[in-house]
Coordinates of C-alpha atoms in Angstrom, one line a residue:
M1 CA 175.4 236.7 21.8
Q2 CA 171.9 236.0 20.4
R3 CA 169.0 238.5 21.1
R4 CA 166.9 235.5 22.6
D5 CA 169.7 235.2 25.3
R6 CA 170.1 238.4 26.3
G7 CA 167.1 238.2 28.8
I8 CA 168.7 234.9 30.2
A9 CA 172.0 236.3 30.6
Q10 CA 170.7 239.4 32.7
S11 CA 168.7 237.1 35.1
L12 CA 171.2 234.5 35.2
G13 CA 174.6 236.2 34.7
L14 CA 177.2 235.6 32.5
P15 CA 178.9 232.8 34.0
L16 CA 175.8 230.7 34.6
T17 CA 174.5 231.5 31.2
K18 CA 177.9 230.1 29.9
C19 CA 177.3 227.4 32.0
V20 CA 173.9 226.6 30.7
K21 CA 174.7 226.7 26.9
E22 CA 177.6 224.7 27.2
S23 CA 175.7 221.7 29.5
R24 CA 175.0 218.3 28.6
V25 CA 171.4 217.1 29.8
L26 CA 169.7 213.6 30.0
L27 CA 166.0 213.9 29.9
V28 CA 164.1 210.4 30.9
G29 CA 160.6 210.7 29.6
A30 CA 158.9 212.7 26.9
G31 CA 155.3 212.5 28.3
G32 CA 153.1 215.2 30.2
I33 CA 156.1 216.7 32.5
G34 CA 158.8 215.8 29.8
C35 CA 157.6 217.7 26.9
E36 CA 157.3 220.7 29.1
V37 CA 160.7 220.1 30.5
L38 CA 162.3 219.8 27.3
K39 CA 160.6 223.0 25.8
N40 CA 161.7 224.8 28.8
L41 CA 165.4 223.6 28.6
V42 CA 165.3 224.5 24.9
C43 CA 164.1 227.9 25.3
S44 CA 166.4 228.4 28.1
G45 CA 169.2 227.5 25.8
F46 CA 170.7 224.3 27.7
G47 CA 173.1 222.8 25.4
S48 CA 172.9 225.3 22.9
L49 CA 177.0 226.0 22.6
P50 CA 178.1 225.4 18.7
G51 CA 180.9 224.6 17.2
V52 CA 183.8 221.9 18.1
Y53 CA 183.6 220.4 21.1
G54 CA 186.7 219.2 23.7
A55 CA 189.8 221.6 24.4
E56 CA 189.6 223.6 21.2
R57 CA 185.9 224.6 21.8
R58 CA 185.2 228.2 22.4
A59 CA 182.4 230.7 22.8
S60 CA 182.0 234.0 22.8
I61 CA 179.4 236.0 25.3
D62 CA 179.2 239.8 24.9
G63 CA 182.6 239.6 23.1
V64 CA 184.7 237.7 25.6
E65 CA 186.1 234.5 24.8
H66 CA 185.6 231.6 27.1
V67 CA 187.3 228.5 27.4
P68 CA 184.9 225.6 28.7
V69 CA 186.2 223.5 31.6
S70 CA 184.4 220.2 30.1
S71 CA 184.9 218.2 27.4
K72 CA 181.5 217.3 27.3
K73 CA 179.3 217.7 23.7
P74 CA 176.7 220.0 24.8
G75 CA 173.0 219.1 24.1
I76 CA 170.0 217.5 25.3
V77 CA 169.6 213.8 25.2
V78 CA 165.7 212.6 25.3
V79 CA 165.1 208.8 26.1
D80 CA 161.5 207.4 25.6
L81 CA 160.2 204.4 24.6
D82 CA 156.5 205.3 24.2
T83 CA 154.8 206.2 21.3
I84 CA 152.0 209.1 20.9
D85 CA 148.2 208.2 21.4
L86 CA 145.3 210.3 20.9
S87 CA 144.5 210.6 24.6
N88 CA 148.2 212.2 24.9
L89 CA 147.3 215.2 22.9
N90 CA 145.2 217.1 25.4
R91 CA 148.5 217.7 27.4
Q92 CA 151.5 216.9 25.9
F93 CA 151.9 219.9 23.6
L94 CA 154.6 218.7 21.2
F95 CA 152.5 216.6 19.7
R96 CA 149.7 216.6 17.1
K97 CA 147.1 214.5 15.6
Q98 CA 149.6 213.4 12.6
H99 CA 152.0 212.1 15.1
I100 CA 149.8 209.4 16.6
K101 CA 151.9 206.0 16.5
K102 CA 155.0 207.8 16.2
P103 CA 157.9 207.7 18.7
K104 CA 157.3 210.5 21.4
A105 CA 161.1 211.0 21.6
F106 CA 161.7 211.7 17.8
V107 CA 158.6 213.9 17.4
A108 CA 159.6 215.7 20.7
K109 CA 163.0 216.6 19.0
E110 CA 161.4 217.6 16.0
T111 CA 158.8 220.1 17.6
A112 CA 161.1 221.5 20.2
S113 CA 164.1 222.1 17.8
Q114 CA 161.8 224.7 16.2
F115 CA 161.8 226.9 19.2
N116 CA 165.6 227.2 19.4
P117 CA 167.4 225.9 16.4
S118 CA 170.8 226.0 17.8
V119 CA 170.1 223.6 20.5
N120 CA 171.6 220.1 19.9
I121 CA 168.8 217.7 20.8
E122 CA 169.6 213.8 20.5
A123 CA 166.6 211.4 20.8
H124 CA 166.5 207.8 21.8
H125 CA 163.4 205.7 21.1
A126 CA 164.3 203.1 23.7
S127 CA 164.0 202.0 27.5
I128 CA 166.3 203.3 30.1
F129 CA 166.8 200.1 31.3
D130 CA 168.3 199.0 28.1
S131 CA 172.2 197.9 28.8
Q132 CA 173.7 200.8 26.4
Y133 CA 172.4 203.2 29.2
D134 CA 175.0 202.2 31.5
V135 CA 177.3 204.2 34.5
E136 CA 179.3 205.5 31.7
F137 CA 176.8 206.8 29.7
F138 CA 175.0 208.4 32.8
E139 CA 178.7 210.3 33.5
S140 CA 178.8 211.9 30.2
F141 CA 176.0 214.3 31.6
D142 CA 176.2 217.5 33.6
L143 CA 172.6 217.2 34.8
V144 CA 169.6 214.6 34.5
F145 CA 166.0 215.2 34.8
N146 CA 163.5 212.4 35.2
A147 CA 159.9 212.8 33.9
L148 CA 158.8 209.2 34.4
D149 CA 155.4 207.6 35.1
N150 CA 156.3 204.5 37.1
L151 CA 158.4 203.7 40.4
A152 CA 160.4 200.9 38.6
A153 CA 162.1 203.3 36.3
R154 CA 162.4 206.1 38.9
R155 CA 164.4 203.8 41.2
H156 CA 166.8 202.7 38.4
V157 CA 167.4 206.2 37.1
N158 CA 168.0 207.1 40.9
R159 CA 170.5 204.6 41.4
M160 CA 172.2 205.0 37.9
C161 CA 172.8 209.1 38.9
L162 CA 174.1 207.6 42.4
A163 CA 176.3 205.6 40.8
A164 CA 177.6 207.9 38.2
N165 CA 177.6 210.9 40.8
V166 CA 175.4 213.1 38.7
P167 CA 172.8 215.5 39.9
L168 CA 169.2 214.1 39.5
V169 CA 166.0 216.5 39.3
E170 CA 163.2 214.2 40.3
S171 CA 159.6 215.3 39.6
G172 CA 155.7 214.0 39.6
T173 CA 152.3 215.1 39.4
T174 CA 148.9 213.7 40.7
G175 CA 145.9 215.5 39.8
F176 CA 146.5 219.3 40.7
N177 CA 149.5 218.5 43.0
G178 CA 153.0 218.1 42.0
Q179 CA 156.5 217.6 43.6
V180 CA 160.1 218.6 42.3
Q181 CA 163.3 217.1 44.3
A182 CA 166.9 217.6 43.6
I183 CA 169.3 214.6 44.5
K184 CA 172.9 214.2 44.8
K185 CA 175.2 211.5 45.9
G186 CA 176.1 212.1 49.5
V187 CA 174.2 215.8 49.6
T188 CA 170.8 214.9 49.9
E189 CA 168.3 212.2 50.8
C190 CA 167.9 209.8 47.4
Y191 CA 164.5 208.7 45.8
D192 CA 164.5 205.6 47.8
C193 CA 165.6 207.4 51.3
N194 CA 161.9 207.1 52.1
P195 CA 159.6 204.2 51.1
K196 CA 157.1 204.4 48.9
P197 CA 153.5 202.8 48.8
V198 CA 153.1 199.8 46.7
Q199 CA 150.3 198.8 44.5
K200 CA 147.6 196.6 46.4
S201 CA 147.2 192.8 45.6
F202 CA 143.7 191.4 45.7
P203 CA 143.1 187.9 47.1
I204 CA 142.1 185.6 44.2
C205 CA 139.3 184.2 46.1
T206 CA 137.9 187.9 46.3
I207 CA 138.6 188.6 42.6
R208 CA 137.4 185.1 41.4
S209 CA 134.6 184.2 43.8
T210 CA 133.2 186.9 45.6
P211 CA 133.5 190.4 44.2
S212 CA 132.0 193.0 46.4
Q213 CA 133.4 196.3 44.7
P214 CA 133.4 197.5 41.1
I215 CA 137.4 197.4 41.2
H216 CA 136.8 193.7 42.2
C217 CA 135.4 193.2 38.7
I218 CA 137.9 195.4 36.9
V219 CA 140.7 193.7 38.4
W220 CA 139.1 190.5 37.1
A221 CA 138.5 191.6 33.6
K222 CA 141.9 193.2 33.5
S223 CA 144.2 190.5 35.3
Y224 CA 142.3 187.3 34.7
L225 CA 140.1 187.4 31.8
L226 CA 142.0 189.4 29.0
P227 CA 145.1 187.7 29.8
E228 CA 143.9 184.2 29.9
L229 CA 142.6 185.0 26.6
F230 CA 145.2 187.2 24.7
G231 CA 147.8 187.2 26.7
T232 CA 149.8 185.7 29.7
S233 CA 148.2 183.7 32.6
E234 CA 147.1 185.5 35.7
E235 CA 149.7 183.7 37.8
E236 CA 152.2 186.4 36.6
S237 CA 149.6 189.1 37.4
A238 CA 150.8 191.6 40.4
D239 CA 147.2 192.4 41.0
V240 CA 146.1 189.0 42.1
A241 CA 147.8 187.1 44.6
V242 CA 147.1 183.6 46.5
T243 CA 147.1 184.8 50.2
E244 CA 146.7 182.9 53.6
G245 CA 143.0 183.5 53.6
D246 CA 142.3 181.9 50.3
N247 CA 140.6 178.5 50.6
A248 CA 143.0 175.9 48.8
E249 CA 140.3 173.9 47.8
E250 CA 138.6 176.7 45.9
V251 CA 141.8 178.0 44.5
A252 CA 142.2 174.5 43.0
K253 CA 138.6 174.8 41.4
L254 CA 139.8 178.1 40.2
K255 CA 143.0 176.8 38.6
E256 CA 140.9 174.2 36.6
E257 CA 138.5 177.0 35.4
A258 CA 141.5 178.8 34.2
E259 CA 142.5 175.5 32.2
A260 CA 139.0 175.0 30.8
L261 CA 139.2 178.9 29.4
K262 CA 142.7 178.2 27.9
N263 CA 141.1 175.3 25.9
I264 CA 138.2 177.9 24.4
R265 CA 141.1 180.2 23.7
L266 CA 142.0 177.5 20.8
M267 CA 138.5 178.3 19.3
M268 CA 139.9 182.1 18.5
G269 CA 139.1 182.9 14.9
K270 CA 135.7 181.1 14.8
S271 CA 132.4 183.2 14.7
E272 CA 131.0 181.7 17.9
F273 CA 134.2 182.4 20.0
A274 CA 132.7 185.2 21.7
Q275 CA 129.7 183.4 22.7
H276 CA 131.8 180.3 24.2
V277 CA 133.7 182.9 26.4
F278 CA 130.6 184.7 27.5
D279 CA 128.8 181.4 28.4
K280 CA 131.8 180.0 30.0
V281 CA 132.5 183.0 32.5
F282 CA 129.3 184.5 32.9
H283 CA 127.0 181.1 33.2
D284 CA 128.9 177.8 33.9
D285 CA 131.3 179.3 36.3
I286 CA 128.4 181.5 38.0
E287 CA 126.5 178.2 38.2
R288 CA 129.2 176.5 40.0
L289 CA 129.7 179.4 42.3
R290 CA 126.0 179.2 43.2
S291 CA 125.9 175.6 44.1
M292 CA 128.3 176.5 47.2
T293 CA 125.2 177.3 49.1
E294 CA 127.6 178.0 52.4
M295 CA 129.1 180.8 50.6
W296 CA 125.8 182.7 50.2
Q297 CA 124.4 182.5 53.4
S298 CA 125.0 186.1 54.2
R299 CA 125.3 187.5 50.9
R300 CA 123.5 187.9 47.6
P301 CA 124.3 184.8 45.3
P302 CA 125.0 185.8 41.8
Q303 CA 123.0 185.7 38.8
S304 CA 124.1 183.9 35.9
L305 CA 123.7 184.9 32.4
S306 CA 123.3 183.4 28.8
F307 CA 124.5 184.6 25.6
D308 CA 121.5 183.6 23.8
G309 CA 119.4 185.0 26.3
L310 CA 120.8 188.4 26.2
K311 CA 121.0 188.4 22.5
A312 CA 117.5 187.2 22.1
D313 CA 115.8 190.7 21.5
A314 CA 118.8 192.1 19.6
E315 CA 117.8 192.6 16.0
D316 CA 120.9 194.2 14.5
D317 CA 124.2 192.6 14.3
L318 CA 126.1 192.7 17.7
V319 CA 129.5 193.2 16.7
K320 CA 128.4 196.5 14.6
R321 CA 126.4 197.7 17.5
G322 CA 129.1 197.3 20.0
Q323 CA 131.3 199.3 17.4
A324 CA 128.7 202.1 17.6
L325 CA 128.6 202.0 21.5
S326 CA 132.3 201.9 22.2
I327 CA 132.8 205.3 21.3
Q328 CA 130.0 206.7 24.0
D329 CA 132.4 206.2 26.8
Q330 CA 130.7 208.7 28.9
A331 CA 127.4 206.6 28.7
V332 CA 126.7 204.0 31.4
W333 CA 125.7 200.9 29.3
D334 CA 123.1 198.5 30.3
V335 CA 124.1 194.8 30.3
K336 CA 122.7 194.4 26.9
D337 CA 124.9 197.2 25.7
D338 CA 127.8 195.7 27.6
L339 CA 127.3 192.4 25.6
A340 CA 127.5 194.0 22.1
V341 CA 130.8 195.8 23.7
F342 CA 131.7 192.6 24.6
A343 CA 131.3 190.9 21.4
Y344 CA 132.9 193.7 19.3
S345 CA 136.0 193.8 21.5
V346 CA 136.5 190.0 21.4
D347 CA 136.1 190.2 17.9
V348 CA 138.6 193.0 17.5
L349 CA 141.2 191.8 19.8
S350 CA 140.9 187.9 18.0
N351 CA 142.0 189.5 14.6
R352 CA 144.9 191.1 16.2
C353 CA 145.9 187.7 17.7
Q354 CA 145.4 186.1 14.0
A355 CA 147.5 189.2 12.6
G356 CA 150.5 188.2 14.5
E357 CA 150.3 189.6 18.1
T358 CA 151.4 186.9 20.4
V359 CA 150.4 188.8 23.7
I360 CA 148.2 191.5 24.2
E361 CA 148.2 193.5 27.4
F362 CA 146.0 195.8 29.0
D363 CA 147.0 199.5 28.3
K364 CA 144.6 202.3 29.6
D365 CA 145.7 204.0 26.2
D366 CA 144.6 200.8 23.9
K367 CA 140.9 201.4 23.4
D368 CA 140.4 197.7 22.1
T369 CA 141.7 196.4 25.4
L370 CA 139.7 199.1 27.4
D371 CA 136.3 198.1 25.7
F372 CA 137.2 194.6 26.5
V373 CA 138.0 195.3 30.1
A374 CA 134.9 197.7 30.5
A375 CA 132.3 195.5 29.1
A376 CA 133.5 192.5 30.9
A377 CA 134.0 194.0 34.1
N378 CA 130.2 195.8 33.9
I379 CA 128.7 192.2 33.0
R380 CA 130.6 190.6 35.9
S381 CA 129.3 193.5 38.2
H382 CA 125.6 193.2 36.9
V383 CA 125.9 189.5 37.8
F384 CA 126.8 190.1 41.3
G385 CA 124.6 193.0 42.0
I386 CA 127.3 195.6 41.9
P387 CA 126.4 199.2 40.5
L388 CA 127.7 199.8 36.7
H389 CA 130.0 202.2 35.6
S390 CA 131.0 204.0 32.4
E391 CA 133.8 203.1 30.2
W392 CA 135.7 206.8 31.6
E393 CA 135.1 205.5 35.2
I394 CA 136.6 202.3 34.4
K395 CA 139.6 203.7 32.6
Q396 CA 140.5 206.1 35.5
M397 CA 140.2 202.6 38.0
A398 CA 141.7 200.1 35.7
G399 CA 144.9 202.3 34.8
N400 CA 145.1 203.5 38.5
I401 CA 145.3 206.9 37.5
I402 CA 144.0 210.8 38.6
P403 CA 143.4 212.7 35.2
A404 CA 146.6 214.3 34.3
I405 CA 146.0 218.2 34.4
A406 CA 148.1 220.2 31.6
T407 CA 148.8 223.2 34.1
S408 CA 150.2 221.0 36.9
N409 CA 152.9 219.5 34.3
A410 CA 153.7 223.0 33.2
L411 CA 154.2 224.4 36.8
T412 CA 156.0 221.4 37.6
A413 CA 158.1 221.4 34.6
S414 CA 158.9 225.0 35.3
L415 CA 160.2 224.5 38.8
C416 CA 162.2 221.5 37.4
V417 CA 164.2 223.7 35.2
M418 CA 164.6 226.4 38.0
E419 CA 166.0 223.6 40.2
G420 CA 168.3 222.8 37.1
F421 CA 169.6 226.6 37.3
K422 CA 170.6 226.0 41.1
I423 CA 172.5 222.9 40.3
M424 CA 174.3 224.5 37.5
R425 CA 175.2 227.5 39.9
S426 CA 176.6 225.2 42.5
Q427 CA 178.6 223.7 39.6
I428 CA 180.6 226.9 38.9
G429 CA 181.2 227.8 42.5
S430 CA 179.1 230.7 42.6
S431 CA 177.2 229.4 45.5
T432 CA 177.7 227.9 48.8
E433 CA 174.6 226.5 49.7
T434 CA 173.6 223.0 49.4
L435 CA 173.3 222.3 45.5
G436 CA 173.1 226.3 44.8
G437 CA 170.0 226.4 47.1
S438 CA 168.0 223.6 45.6
K439 CA 164.8 223.0 47.7
M440 CA 162.1 220.3 47.6
V441 CA 159.4 222.2 45.8
F442 CA 155.5 221.1 46.3
L443 CA 152.4 222.2 44.2
N444 CA 149.7 222.1 46.9
S445 CA 146.2 222.7 45.6
R446 CA 144.7 222.2 49.0
S447 CA 146.5 225.1 50.5
T448 CA 144.6 228.3 50.5
E449 CA 147.6 230.4 51.6
R450 CA 150.5 229.6 48.8
L451 CA 150.2 227.2 45.9
I452 CA 153.8 226.5 46.0
T453 CA 155.5 225.6 49.0
T454 CA 159.1 224.6 50.0
Q455 CA 161.1 222.8 52.4
S456 CA 165.0 222.5 52.9
L457 CA 166.6 219.4 51.3
A458 CA 167.2 216.6 53.9
A459 CA 170.5 214.6 54.4
P460 CA 170.8 211.4 53.1
V461 CA 169.3 208.5 55.3
P462 CA 172.5 206.5 56.5
E463 CA 170.6 203.3 56.7
C464 CA 169.2 203.9 53.1
P465 CA 170.0 200.4 51.1
V466 CA 170.5 202.5 47.6
C467 CA 172.4 205.8 48.7
S468 CA 174.5 204.7 51.7
P469 CA 177.2 202.3 49.7
I470 CA 180.2 203.2 48.3
Y471 CA 180.0 203.0 44.1
A472 CA 182.8 202.2 42.3
K473 CA 183.6 200.5 38.7
L474 CA 184.9 197.0 37.7
A475 CA 186.8 197.2 34.7
L476 CA 186.9 193.9 32.8
P477 CA 189.4 193.0 30.2
G478 CA 188.7 193.2 26.6
D479 CA 190.7 190.6 25.1
G480 CA 193.1 190.1 27.7
G481 CA 192.0 187.0 29.2
E482 CA 189.2 185.6 30.7
P483 CA 188.8 186.1 34.8
I484 CA 187.4 183.8 37.0
L485 CA 185.4 184.8 40.6
Q486 CA 188.4 183.9 42.4
D487 CA 190.0 186.8 40.7
L488 CA 187.3 189.3 41.9
V489 CA 187.6 187.8 45.5
D490 CA 191.4 188.1 45.8
M491 CA 191.3 191.7 44.4
L492 CA 188.7 192.7 46.8
R493 CA 190.7 191.5 49.6
E494 CA 193.7 193.2 48.3
K495 CA 192.3 196.3 47.5
V496 CA 189.5 197.2 49.9
G497 CA 191.1 194.8 52.7
Y498 CA 188.1 192.6 53.3
E499 CA 188.3 189.5 55.1
E500 CA 184.9 188.0 55.6
F501 CA 182.4 189.1 52.8
S502 CA 179.7 188.2 50.3
I503 CA 179.1 188.8 46.5
T504 CA 175.6 189.2 45.1
T505 CA 174.5 189.8 41.8
E506 CA 170.6 189.9 40.1
A507 CA 170.8 186.2 40.4
G508 CA 171.5 186.4 43.8
I509 CA 174.5 185.4 46.1
I510 CA 177.4 184.1 44.1
Y511 CA 180.0 183.9 46.8
D512 CA 180.4 184.3 50.6
P513 CA 182.5 182.5 53.4
D514 CA 180.0 179.4 53.2
L515 CA 179.6 179.3 49.5
E516 CA 183.0 178.7 47.6
D517 CA 181.8 176.4 44.9
N518 CA 181.7 179.1 42.1
L519 CA 185.2 180.4 42.5
E520 CA 186.6 178.6 40.1
K521 CA 183.9 179.4 37.5
P522 CA 184.3 182.4 34.8
M523 CA 182.7 185.6 36.1
K524 CA 180.9 186.2 32.4
D525 CA 178.7 183.4 34.1
Y526 CA 177.4 185.8 36.7
I527 CA 178.4 189.3 35.6
T528 CA 177.7 191.0 32.3
H529 CA 178.8 194.5 31.0
G530 CA 175.7 196.9 31.0
N531 CA 173.5 198.8 33.6
K532 CA 173.5 195.8 36.2
F533 CA 175.1 196.0 39.6
I534 CA 177.5 193.8 41.9
T535 CA 176.9 194.4 45.6
V536 CA 179.7 193.4 47.9
T537 CA 178.7 193.1 51.6
D538 CA 181.0 193.1 54.7
E539 CA 180.2 189.9 57.1
G540 CA 182.6 191.2 59.5
D541 CA 181.6 191.8 63.3
E542 CA 182.2 195.6 62.5
G543 CA 180.9 195.9 59.2
K544 CA 181.7 198.3 56.5
V545 CA 179.2 199.8 54.3
D546 CA 178.3 197.9 51.2
L547 CA 180.7 198.2 48.1
V548 CA 178.4 198.5 44.6
L549 CA 180.3 197.7 41.6
S550 CA 179.4 198.7 38.0
T551 CA 180.9 196.9 35.3
I552 CA 182.7 198.3 32.1
V553 CA 184.9 196.8 29.5
R554 CA 188.4 198.4 28.6
S555 CA 189.2 198.6 24.7
E556 CA 192.8 199.1 25.6
A557 CA 195.1 196.1 26.4
Q558 CA 194.6 194.9 30.2
S559 CA 195.6 191.9 31.8
G560 CA 193.1 191.4 34.1
L561 CA 190.3 193.0 36.5
Q562 CA 190.8 196.6 37.7
L563 CA 189.1 198.4 40.5
L564 CA 188.1 202.1 39.6
P565 CA 189.3 204.0 41.5
D566 CA 192.5 201.9 42.5
N567 CA 192.0 202.9 46.1
I568 CA 188.8 202.6 47.9
T569 CA 188.5 203.3 51.5
L570 CA 185.1 202.4 53.1
P571 CA 183.8 203.8 56.4
L572 CA 182.1 201.5 59.0
K573 CA 178.2 201.0 58.9
P574 CA 176.5 203.4 61.0
K575 CA 175.4 202.4 64.7
K576 CA 171.5 202.1 65.1
A577 CA 170.3 204.6 67.6
V578 CA 169.5 203.0 70.8
P579 CA 166.1 204.0 72.3
D580 CA 165.5 205.8 75.3
T581 CA 163.9 203.5 77.9
N582 CA 163.7 206.2 80.7
G583 CA 165.4 203.8 83.2
H584 CA 163.0 200.8 82.3
A585 CA 164.3 197.4 80.7
A586 CA 164.1 197.4 77.1
G587 CA 162.1 194.7 75.7
T588 CA 163.4 192.1 72.9
P589 CA 164.3 194.3 69.9
E590 CA 162.5 193.4 66.7
P591 CA 164.5 192.0 63.6
V592 CA 165.0 194.4 60.8
V593 CA 163.3 193.6 57.7
A594 CA 165.6 194.7 54.6
S595 CA 163.9 196.6 51.9
A596 CA 163.8 194.8 48.5
A597 CA 166.5 196.8 47.0
N598 CA 169.1 194.9 49.3
S599 CA 167.6 192.1 50.7
S600 CA 169.6 189.9 48.5
A601 CA 172.7 191.8 49.2
G602 CA 172.8 191.9 53.1
A603 CA 171.5 188.3 53.3
K604 CA 173.9 186.0 55.2
R605 CA 174.1 182.3 54.6
K606 CA 174.4 181.9 58.4
R607 CA 172.1 179.3 59.8
E608 CA 171.5 180.9 63.5
A609 CA 169.9 183.9 61.7
E610 CA 167.4 182.2 59.4
D611 CA 164.5 181.6 62.0
E612 CA 164.8 185.4 62.9
V613 CA 164.8 186.3 59.4
E614 CA 161.8 184.1 58.4
S615 CA 159.7 185.5 61.6
A616 CA 160.4 189.0 60.2
K617 CA 159.2 188.3 56.7
K618 CA 155.9 186.7 58.0
R619 CA 155.1 189.7 60.1
A620 CA 155.9 192.1 57.1
K621 CA 153.6 190.0 55.0
A622 CA 150.7 189.8 57.6
G623 CA 151.0 193.8 57.5
K624 CA 148.2 196.2 55.9
Q625 CA 149.6 198.2 52.6
E626 CA 147.7 201.0 51.0
V627 CA 147.0 201.4 47.6
H628 CA 149.0 203.7 45.7
V629 CA 147.5 205.7 43.2
V630 CA 149.5 207.2 40.5
D631 CA 148.8 208.9 37.3
D632 CA 150.8 208.9 33.9
D633 CA 152.9 211.4 35.3
G634 CA 153.3 209.6 38.5
A635 CA 153.4 211.0 42.2
I636 CA 156.4 210.8 44.2
L637 CA 155.4 211.5 47.5
L638 CA 152.7 214.1 48.4
D639 CA 152.1 215.7 51.9
D640 CA 148.3 215.9 52.6

């Protein structure tokens, strides 16, 4: 045993130490929490067992030879798509200034390997959504750690771990608060068992015509002006939406303005490009709004600006002055300073487009886009009489972030590895508690008694659309023929005992009792190998739980489709609890609105249900939603 391992062995015991050393671990994300988790994993000896892997592998701990129970190659696999930015260096301590613009995964591996050279680290500069990271990839791990910064990726990894039946340690921080959650299929609730708040969308007329808050101007610059000039149209933005309260005629006028701005975009590269953009959005469009006098009967009308009028007193070069001002991100610029920064950022972004960038999107760590959004938002705020803000403040609002705290990341990462130890302990059978005694752990800065609090892991929610289904695999033949959809339908009837059922893929419903047009079509038209899923929903009166299939391709000779495991028994869906009416007659029950994860899978093509579902959707749409603010390490769910 190495000297560095003796302290760990004394704390964990020899059996758990052996299990840790021969484990294979996946770490998704190498950012604020990810760097700290990787450091802790490496220093704890995860995946550090050397030698030949498989049945012949041996490990000696204190002179006792141990034969591993798993043929998985020990090691730590790090997957991250991001590159290192200057703003990362204040909390992601595996990176240094010379690493800027390099892939985080590669640099994290290089730096962490120096802490413990015996650990086998494999780095992937890629997206976890890539098709190569399928269910079989996840099945090759003993444990998965999530250190992600967005809900979509978290949900994806959660579902892949459920399908692969691999334990997941989920984590996140928001400012001084943090949370760690252990997840295991059929044992604990999953990440999607509790609904998550969604980002607020602003009505298009509020953003484009009647802003009253700084965030309205920021969203206008970030989701309308920047995409129209240097990216894709605002129609694809999630921040701006046409709502029922928007005036249809005004929306049509706003679309005409967007078309006019696209025409100005053709002037990109010319010296007067910034002036034409400025005069269009801060003079011509504002004058059109001012002409709508009924809109300003109870509020202050906007004041239009002209490029030449603001520039009149400027003696030095506007672009150079803007470049000098852009580094003063803590200062609140006046409107003339904002004009200079606006001209500078337009010039820089235009040069990037001329150099070959086809689409430039806002990124809080992209200084050029941040300069543009800050300057444009402040000028618009001035036009509408809204207080101006520094670029630093605008960065926080535009990125929907709470500044990340290095100590919060470090504490949360240490709790992640502690939960990892408990899960590994349950895998060797040395603990009878749920996942080896794992808990839901919280960092709570508001508590005056305890900084770290815990609660027992909750059981899975029976109605959860993500973890309640049964997961299985569908093996597709390699060179053994081309199955059609009818083959899949026949196999499901024979192997699972379905009578009436529907089949849904990411493209929508491809089969149900009323839709048989696709039965003779090749399955490859609807189903591809990778990390996508096929959902089979029982349409019978006493419906069984959903069956979710992931696809794999068999290299050996295979004549047709194969379901793995071969025999699958599906339980009935749990009955909904009947509310206690205390003897009073119950009112008409409200229709249940399915979540986005299973809306297509649970949809039925029966005509009598269409009116009820449509009514439920309208009520859901009319409901108010709160803004969910996350930082670059993303919060999960924090108790107040």
